Amino acid sequence: MGESNQIPEQLEYVRKFESQLGVPTGFFEALRAEDDWSFVVKLHALVEAAATNLLVEAFDKPELRDQFTRLPLSDSGCGKLSLLKSLNIVSSPYRGFIQTLSELRNLAVHNVEQTSLSLKVMVQESSKEKRKTWTKTLGVGLRGSDAIRLEILQTDPKGLIWISALCLISLLALHKESLKSENNIAKLGQVALELISQEHDKPC
């Protein structure tokens, strides 16, 4: 699968984000070399950590980190994904990707036999309708026709998921930087307002 010129730039955003998430720089890139079971489980954990980090910044409430951490990632009613949707941070296609990734993760961790998980075999043994769905959800980050995405899904599903995850995490990283800047500006504005109030309250 050919790499886009955007990939180095996206990876740079991801590397910076990794340091904020408390994982080693290069963690995401190294996932490509993992076996399929470890790839799915670790990638899901990384996306979940990124979502938590972003929510903390969005609400500007570091004290709520533990509460956000305990929320399920993909629960449509009360999970992190629901909150990100309400905040207009994650678009519908990427929400579909996260939900499908969560399904794969749950399949991997809830059955001990799945430690030898093969994404390629899973795709090959799936129904035509399932492959069509996965083409859209897991291939959300890849430009091109459905036919191209389907071909990659069948030949290199891990690569397809990795590319989509790269796009997702780099987008989350950009949102985090934007929110951080907005919060800093708001805090500076509040400080300025307090200083002006103090000056105004001083006797002449």
PDB file of C-alpha atoms in Angstrom:
ATOM      1  CA  MET A   1       0.000   0.000   0.000  1.00  0.00           C
ATOM      2  CA  GLY A   2       1.605   3.238  -1.146  1.00  0.00           C
ATOM      3  CA  GLU A   3       2.167   5.923   1.418  1.00  0.00           C
ATOM      4  CA  SER A   4       0.818   9.434   0.950  1.00  0.00           C
ATOM      5  CA  ASN A   5       2.979  12.523   1.305  1.00  0.00           C
ATOM      6  CA  GLN A   6       0.732  13.416   4.231  1.00  0.00           C
ATOM      7  CA  ILE A   7       1.852  10.458   6.309  1.00  0.00           C
ATOM      8  CA  PRO A   8       5.117  11.962   7.653  1.00  0.00           C
ATOM      9  CA  GLU A   9       3.229  15.090   8.747  1.00  0.00           C
ATOM     10  CA  GLN A  10       0.473  13.041  10.360  1.00  0.00           C
ATOM     11  CA  LEU A  11       3.025  10.864  12.147  1.00  0.00           C
ATOM     12  CA  GLU A  12       4.636  13.982  13.575  1.00  0.00           C
ATOM     13  CA  TYR A  13       1.326  15.007  15.154  1.00  0.00           C
ATOM     14  CA  VAL A  14       0.890  11.479  16.499  1.00  0.00           C
ATOM     15  CA  ARG A  15       4.409  11.427  18.021  1.00  0.00           C
ATOM     16  CA  LYS A  16       3.760  14.681  19.859  1.00  0.00           C
ATOM     17  CA  PHE A  17       0.423  13.349  21.075  1.00  0.00           C
ATOM     18  CA  GLU A  18       2.054  10.117  22.298  1.00  0.00           C
ATOM     19  CA  SER A  19       4.185  12.013  24.796  1.00  0.00           C
ATOM     20  CA  GLN A  20       1.012  13.600  26.224  1.00  0.00           C
ATOM     21  CA  LEU A  21      -0.644  10.191  26.475  1.00  0.00           C
ATOM     22  CA  GLY A  22       2.242   8.704  28.438  1.00  0.00           C
ATOM     23  CA  VAL A  23       3.300   6.146  25.825  1.00  0.00           C
ATOM     24  CA  PRO A  24       6.757   5.889  24.236  1.00  0.00           C
ATOM     25  CA  THR A  25       7.323   7.957  21.118  1.00  0.00           C
ATOM     26  CA  GLY A  26       6.955   5.658  18.133  1.00  0.00           C
ATOM     27  CA  PHE A  27       4.435   3.400  19.884  1.00  0.00           C
ATOM     28  CA  PHE A  28       1.884   3.838  17.119  1.00  0.00           C
ATOM     29  CA  GLU A  29       4.375   3.222  14.319  1.00  0.00           C
ATOM     30  CA  ALA A  30       5.600   0.047  16.027  1.00  0.00           C
ATOM     31  CA  LEU A  31       2.085  -1.394  16.011  1.00  0.00           C
ATOM     32  CA  ARG A  32       2.508  -2.336  12.340  1.00  0.00           C
ATOM     33  CA  ALA A  33       4.997  -5.004  13.404  1.00  0.00           C
ATOM     34  CA  GLU A  34       2.750  -6.524  16.097  1.00  0.00           C
ATOM     35  CA  ASP A  35       0.773  -9.716  15.628  1.00  0.00           C
ATOM     36  CA  ASP A  36      -2.872  -9.047  14.760  1.00  0.00           C
ATOM     37  CA  TRP A  37      -4.218  -9.698  18.286  1.00  0.00           C
ATOM     38  CA  SER A  38      -1.735  -7.322  19.928  1.00  0.00           C
ATOM     39  CA  PHE A  39      -2.233  -4.784  17.138  1.00  0.00           C
ATOM     40  CA  VAL A  40      -6.000  -4.595  17.673  1.00  0.00           C
ATOM     41  CA  VAL A  41      -5.839  -4.530  21.484  1.00  0.00           C
ATOM     42  CA  LYS A  42      -3.024  -1.977  21.714  1.00  0.00           C
ATOM     43  CA  LEU A  43      -4.441   0.269  18.993  1.00  0.00           C
ATOM     44  CA  HIS A  44      -7.824   0.323  20.718  1.00  0.00           C
ATOM     45  CA  ALA A  45      -6.125   1.243  24.006  1.00  0.00           C
ATOM     46  CA  LEU A  46      -4.250   4.072  22.271  1.00  0.00           C
ATOM     47  CA  VAL A  47      -7.413   5.457  20.656  1.00  0.00           C
ATOM     48  CA  GLU A  48      -9.214   5.248  23.998  1.00  0.00           C
ATOM     49  CA  ALA A  49      -6.386   7.114  25.755  1.00  0.00           C
ATOM     50  CA  ALA A  50      -6.439   9.771  23.033  1.00  0.00           C
ATOM     51  CA  ALA A  51     -10.208  10.203  23.427  1.00  0.00           C
ATOM     52  CA  THR A  52      -9.871  10.570  27.201  1.00  0.00           C
ATOM     53  CA  ASN A  53      -7.084  13.116  26.842  1.00  0.00           C
ATOM     54  CA  LEU A  54      -9.126  15.117  24.355  1.00  0.00           C
ATOM     55  CA  LEU A  55     -12.219  15.141  26.569  1.00  0.00           C
ATOM     56  CA  VAL A  56     -10.198  16.413  29.527  1.00  0.00           C
ATOM     57  CA  GLU A  57      -8.986  19.291  27.360  1.00  0.00           C
ATOM     58  CA  ALA A  58     -12.417  19.924  25.827  1.00  0.00           C
ATOM     59  CA  PHE A  59     -14.025  20.342  29.245  1.00  0.00           C
ATOM     60  CA  ASP A  60     -10.868  21.905  30.707  1.00  0.00           C
ATOM     61  CA  LYS A  61     -11.344  19.707  33.774  1.00  0.00           C
ATOM     62  CA  PRO A  62      -8.168  17.750  34.649  1.00  0.00           C
ATOM     63  CA  GLU A  63      -9.842  16.659  37.882  1.00  0.00           C
ATOM     64  CA  LEU A  64     -12.347  14.631  35.830  1.00  0.00           C
ATOM     65  CA  ARG A  65      -9.696  12.496  34.110  1.00  0.00           C
ATOM     66  CA  ASP A  66     -10.506   9.395  36.197  1.00  0.00           C
ATOM     67  CA  GLN A  67     -14.211   9.720  35.425  1.00  0.00           C
ATOM     68  CA  PHE A  68     -13.564  10.099  31.698  1.00  0.00           C
ATOM     69  CA  THR A  69     -11.161   7.156  31.802  1.00  0.00           C
ATOM     70  CA  ARG A  70     -13.840   4.875  33.237  1.00  0.00           C
ATOM     71  CA  LEU A  71     -16.340   5.693  30.483  1.00  0.00           C
ATOM     72  CA  PRO A  72     -16.538   3.005  27.768  1.00  0.00           C
ATOM     73  CA  LEU A  73     -15.148   4.151  24.449  1.00  0.00           C
ATOM     74  CA  SER A  74     -17.922   3.253  22.013  1.00  0.00           C
ATOM     75  CA  ASP A  75     -21.108   3.178  24.091  1.00  0.00           C
ATOM     76  CA  SER A  76     -23.572   5.179  21.984  1.00  0.00           C
ATOM     77  CA  GLY A  77     -25.435   6.467  25.034  1.00  0.00           C
ATOM     78  CA  CYS A  78     -22.869   7.316  27.689  1.00  0.00           C
ATOM     79  CA  GLY A  79     -19.423   6.614  26.277  1.00  0.00           C
ATOM     80  CA  LYS A  80     -16.498   8.756  25.196  1.00  0.00           C
ATOM     81  CA  LEU A  81     -17.603   8.528  21.577  1.00  0.00           C
ATOM     82  CA  SER A  82     -21.022   9.931  22.457  1.00  0.00           C
ATOM     83  CA  LEU A  83     -19.400  12.924  24.152  1.00  0.00           C
ATOM     84  CA  LEU A  84     -17.034  13.498  21.218  1.00  0.00           C
ATOM     85  CA  LYS A  85     -20.048  13.418  18.896  1.00  0.00           C
ATOM     86  CA  SER A  86     -21.880  15.995  21.033  1.00  0.00           C
ATOM     87  CA  LEU A  87     -18.805  18.221  20.901  1.00  0.00           C
ATOM     88  CA  ASN A  88     -18.651  17.872  17.088  1.00  0.00           C
ATOM     89  CA  ILE A  89     -15.084  16.613  17.362  1.00  0.00           C
ATOM     90  CA  VAL A  90     -15.331  13.237  15.606  1.00  0.00           C
ATOM     91  CA  SER A  91     -17.257  12.953  12.332  1.00  0.00           C
ATOM     92  CA  SER A  92     -19.656  10.122  11.559  1.00  0.00           C
ATOM     93  CA  PRO A  93     -17.205   8.137   9.348  1.00  0.00           C
ATOM     94  CA  TYR A  94     -14.545   8.114  12.071  1.00  0.00           C
ATOM     95  CA  ARG A  95     -17.124   7.223  14.713  1.00  0.00           C
ATOM     96  CA  GLY A  96     -17.912   4.219  12.552  1.00  0.00           C
ATOM     97  CA  PHE A  97     -14.228   3.329  12.476  1.00  0.00           C
ATOM     98  CA  ILE A  98     -13.949   3.534  16.270  1.00  0.00           C
ATOM     99  CA  GLN A  99     -17.062   1.426  16.762  1.00  0.00           C
ATOM    100  CA  THR A 100     -15.753  -1.267  14.412  1.00  0.00           C
ATOM    101  CA  LEU A 101     -12.358  -1.190  16.115  1.00  0.00           C
ATOM    102  CA  SER A 102     -14.123  -1.669  19.459  1.00  0.00           C
ATOM    103  CA  GLU A 103     -16.002  -4.663  18.038  1.00  0.00           C
ATOM    104  CA  LEU A 104     -12.713  -6.216  16.907  1.00  0.00           C
ATOM    105  CA  ARG A 105     -11.119  -5.497  20.271  1.00  0.00           C
ATOM    106  CA  ASN A 106     -14.011  -7.090  22.161  1.00  0.00           C
ATOM    107  CA  LEU A 107     -13.812 -10.135  19.930  1.00  0.00           C
ATOM    108  CA  ALA A 108     -10.080 -10.369  20.625  1.00  0.00           C
ATOM    109  CA  VAL A 109     -10.176 -10.043  24.413  1.00  0.00           C
ATOM    110  CA  HIS A 110     -13.350 -11.953  25.234  1.00  0.00           C
ATOM    111  CA  ASN A 111     -12.280 -15.228  23.660  1.00  0.00           C
ATOM    112  CA  VAL A 112      -8.944 -16.787  24.631  1.00  0.00           C
ATOM    113  CA  GLU A 113      -8.862 -18.601  21.300  1.00  0.00           C
ATOM    114  CA  GLN A 114      -8.577 -15.241  19.570  1.00  0.00           C
ATOM    115  CA  THR A 115      -4.980 -14.728  20.727  1.00  0.00           C
ATOM    116  CA  SER A 116      -4.037 -16.222  17.360  1.00  0.00           C
ATOM    117  CA  LEU A 117      -6.351 -13.746  15.630  1.00  0.00           C
ATOM    118  CA  SER A 118      -5.734 -13.300  11.918  1.00  0.00           C
ATOM    119  CA  LEU A 119      -7.412 -10.259  10.429  1.00  0.00           C
ATOM    120  CA  LYS A 120      -6.887 -11.568   6.912  1.00  0.00           C
ATOM    121  CA  VAL A 121      -8.556 -14.885   7.712  1.00  0.00           C
ATOM    122  CA  MET A 122     -11.369 -13.055   9.498  1.00  0.00           C
ATOM    123  CA  VAL A 123     -12.003 -10.972   6.385  1.00  0.00           C
ATOM    124  CA  GLN A 124     -11.821 -14.003   4.089  1.00  0.00           C
ATOM    125  CA  GLU A 125     -14.342 -15.923   6.222  1.00  0.00           C
ATOM    126  CA  SER A 126     -16.743 -12.992   6.598  1.00  0.00           C
ATOM    127  CA  SER A 127     -19.869 -12.468   4.534  1.00  0.00           C
ATOM    128  CA  LYS A 128     -19.958 -10.234   1.492  1.00  0.00           C
ATOM    129  CA  GLU A 129     -22.139  -7.768   3.415  1.00  0.00           C
ATOM    130  CA  LYS A 130     -19.669  -7.703   6.321  1.00  0.00           C
ATOM    131  CA  ARG A 131     -16.754  -7.036   3.978  1.00  0.00           C
ATOM    132  CA  LYS A 132     -18.746  -4.197   2.429  1.00  0.00           C
ATOM    133  CA  THR A 133     -19.316  -2.663   5.868  1.00  0.00           C
ATOM    134  CA  TRP A 134     -15.672  -3.070   6.900  1.00  0.00           C
ATOM    135  CA  THR A 135     -14.550  -1.521   3.608  1.00  0.00           C
ATOM    136  CA  LYS A 136     -16.339   1.679   4.591  1.00  0.00           C
ATOM    137  CA  THR A 137     -15.605   1.763   8.322  1.00  0.00           C
ATOM    138  CA  LEU A 138     -12.057   0.401   8.454  1.00  0.00           C
ATOM    139  CA  GLY A 139     -11.048   2.106   5.206  1.00  0.00           C
ATOM    140  CA  VAL A 140     -12.260   5.560   6.192  1.00  0.00           C
ATOM    141  CA  GLY A 141      -8.770   7.053   6.174  1.00  0.00           C
ATOM    142  CA  LEU A 142      -7.818   5.848   2.701  1.00  0.00           C
ATOM    143  CA  ARG A 143      -8.658   7.869  -0.366  1.00  0.00           C
ATOM    144  CA  GLY A 144      -9.878   5.964  -3.389  1.00  0.00           C
ATOM    145  CA  SER A 145     -12.811   3.912  -4.530  1.00  0.00           C
ATOM    146  CA  ASP A 146     -14.583   1.238  -2.512  1.00  0.00           C
ATOM    147  CA  ALA A 147     -13.061  -1.308  -4.872  1.00  0.00           C
ATOM    148  CA  ILE A 148      -9.537  -0.199  -3.942  1.00  0.00           C
ATOM    149  CA  ARG A 149     -10.333  -0.202  -0.228  1.00  0.00           C
ATOM    150  CA  LEU A 150     -11.934  -3.648  -0.511  1.00  0.00           C
ATOM    151  CA  GLU A 151      -8.855  -5.006  -2.252  1.00  0.00           C
ATOM    152  CA  ILE A 152      -6.607  -3.687   0.527  1.00  0.00           C
ATOM    153  CA  LEU A 153      -9.003  -4.957   3.199  1.00  0.00           C
ATOM    154  CA  GLN A 154      -8.633  -8.450   1.736  1.00  0.00           C
ATOM    155  CA  THR A 155      -4.852  -8.333   1.203  1.00  0.00           C
ATOM    156  CA  ASP A 156      -3.620  -6.139   4.071  1.00  0.00           C
ATOM    157  CA  PRO A 157      -6.385  -5.444   6.615  1.00  0.00           C
ATOM    158  CA  LYS A 158      -3.888  -4.436   9.293  1.00  0.00           C
ATOM    159  CA  GLY A 159      -2.410  -1.842   6.953  1.00  0.00           C
ATOM    160  CA  LEU A 160      -5.838  -0.472   6.121  1.00  0.00           C
ATOM    161  CA  ILE A 161      -6.756  -0.159   9.803  1.00  0.00           C
ATOM    162  CA  TRP A 162      -3.369   1.416  10.587  1.00  0.00           C
ATOM    163  CA  ILE A 163      -3.783   4.112   7.924  1.00  0.00           C
ATOM    164  CA  SER A 164      -7.289   4.978   9.127  1.00  0.00           C
ATOM    165  CA  ALA A 165      -6.080   5.058  12.729  1.00  0.00           C
ATOM    166  CA  LEU A 166      -3.233   7.366  11.705  1.00  0.00           C
ATOM    167  CA  CYS A 167      -5.743   9.802  10.209  1.00  0.00           C
ATOM    168  CA  LEU A 168      -8.001   9.561  13.247  1.00  0.00           C
ATOM    169  CA  ILE A 169      -5.302  10.041  15.891  1.00  0.00           C
ATOM    170  CA  SER A 170      -3.650  12.896  14.004  1.00  0.00           C
ATOM    171  CA  LEU A 171      -7.085  14.599  13.792  1.00  0.00           C
ATOM    172  CA  LEU A 172      -7.577  14.108  17.535  1.00  0.00           C
ATOM    173  CA  ALA A 173      -4.115  15.565  18.124  1.00  0.00           C
ATOM    174  CA  LEU A 174      -4.991  18.642  16.047  1.00  0.00           C
ATOM    175  CA  HIS A 175      -8.243  19.092  17.946  1.00  0.00           C
ATOM    176  CA  LYS A 176      -6.330  18.814  21.217  1.00  0.00           C
ATOM    177  CA  GLU A 177      -3.894  21.561  20.182  1.00  0.00           C
ATOM    178  CA  SER A 178      -6.769  23.782  19.048  1.00  0.00           C
ATOM    179  CA  LEU A 179      -8.672  23.286  22.298  1.00  0.00           C
ATOM    180  CA  LYS A 180      -5.534  23.875  24.338  1.00  0.00           C
ATOM    181  CA  SER A 181      -4.935  27.170  22.536  1.00  0.00           C
ATOM    182  CA  GLU A 182      -8.559  28.235  23.065  1.00  0.00           C
ATOM    183  CA  ASN A 183      -8.363  27.357  26.752  1.00  0.00           C
ATOM    184  CA  ASN A 184      -5.093  29.263  27.161  1.00  0.00           C
ATOM    185  CA  ILE A 185      -6.568  32.319  25.438  1.00  0.00           C
ATOM    186  CA  ALA A 186      -9.660  32.110  27.647  1.00  0.00           C
ATOM    187  CA  LYS A 187      -7.495  31.886  30.764  1.00  0.00           C
ATOM    188  CA  LEU A 188      -5.389  34.851  29.652  1.00  0.00           C
ATOM    189  CA  GLY A 189      -8.581  36.783  29.001  1.00  0.00           C
ATOM    190  CA  GLN A 190      -9.844  35.961  32.483  1.00  0.00           C
ATOM    191  CA  VAL A 191      -6.547  37.085  34.040  1.00  0.00           C
ATOM    192  CA  ALA A 192      -6.689  40.332  32.042  1.00  0.00           C
ATOM    193  CA  LEU A 193     -10.282  40.899  33.135  1.00  0.00           C
ATOM    194  CA  GLU A 194      -9.348  40.370  36.784  1.00  0.00           C
ATOM    195  CA  LEU A 195      -6.428  42.788  36.483  1.00  0.00           C
ATOM    196  CA  ILE A 196      -8.672  45.412  34.891  1.00  0.00           C
ATOM    197  CA  SER A 197     -11.228  44.914  37.666  1.00  0.00           C
ATOM    198  CA  GLN A 198      -8.537  45.317  40.314  1.00  0.00           C
ATOM    199  CA  GLU A 199      -7.302  48.531  38.704  1.00  0.00           C
ATOM    200  CA  HIS A 200     -10.864  49.821  38.446  1.00  0.00           C
ATOM    201  CA  ASP A 201     -11.501  49.085  42.131  1.00  0.00           C
ATOM    202  CA  LYS A 202      -8.431  51.028  43.284  1.00  0.00           C
ATOM    203  CA  PRO A 203      -9.199  54.401  44.893  1.00  0.00           C
ATOM    204  CA  CYS A 204      -8.167  57.407  42.822  1.00  0.00           C
TER     205      CYS A 204
END
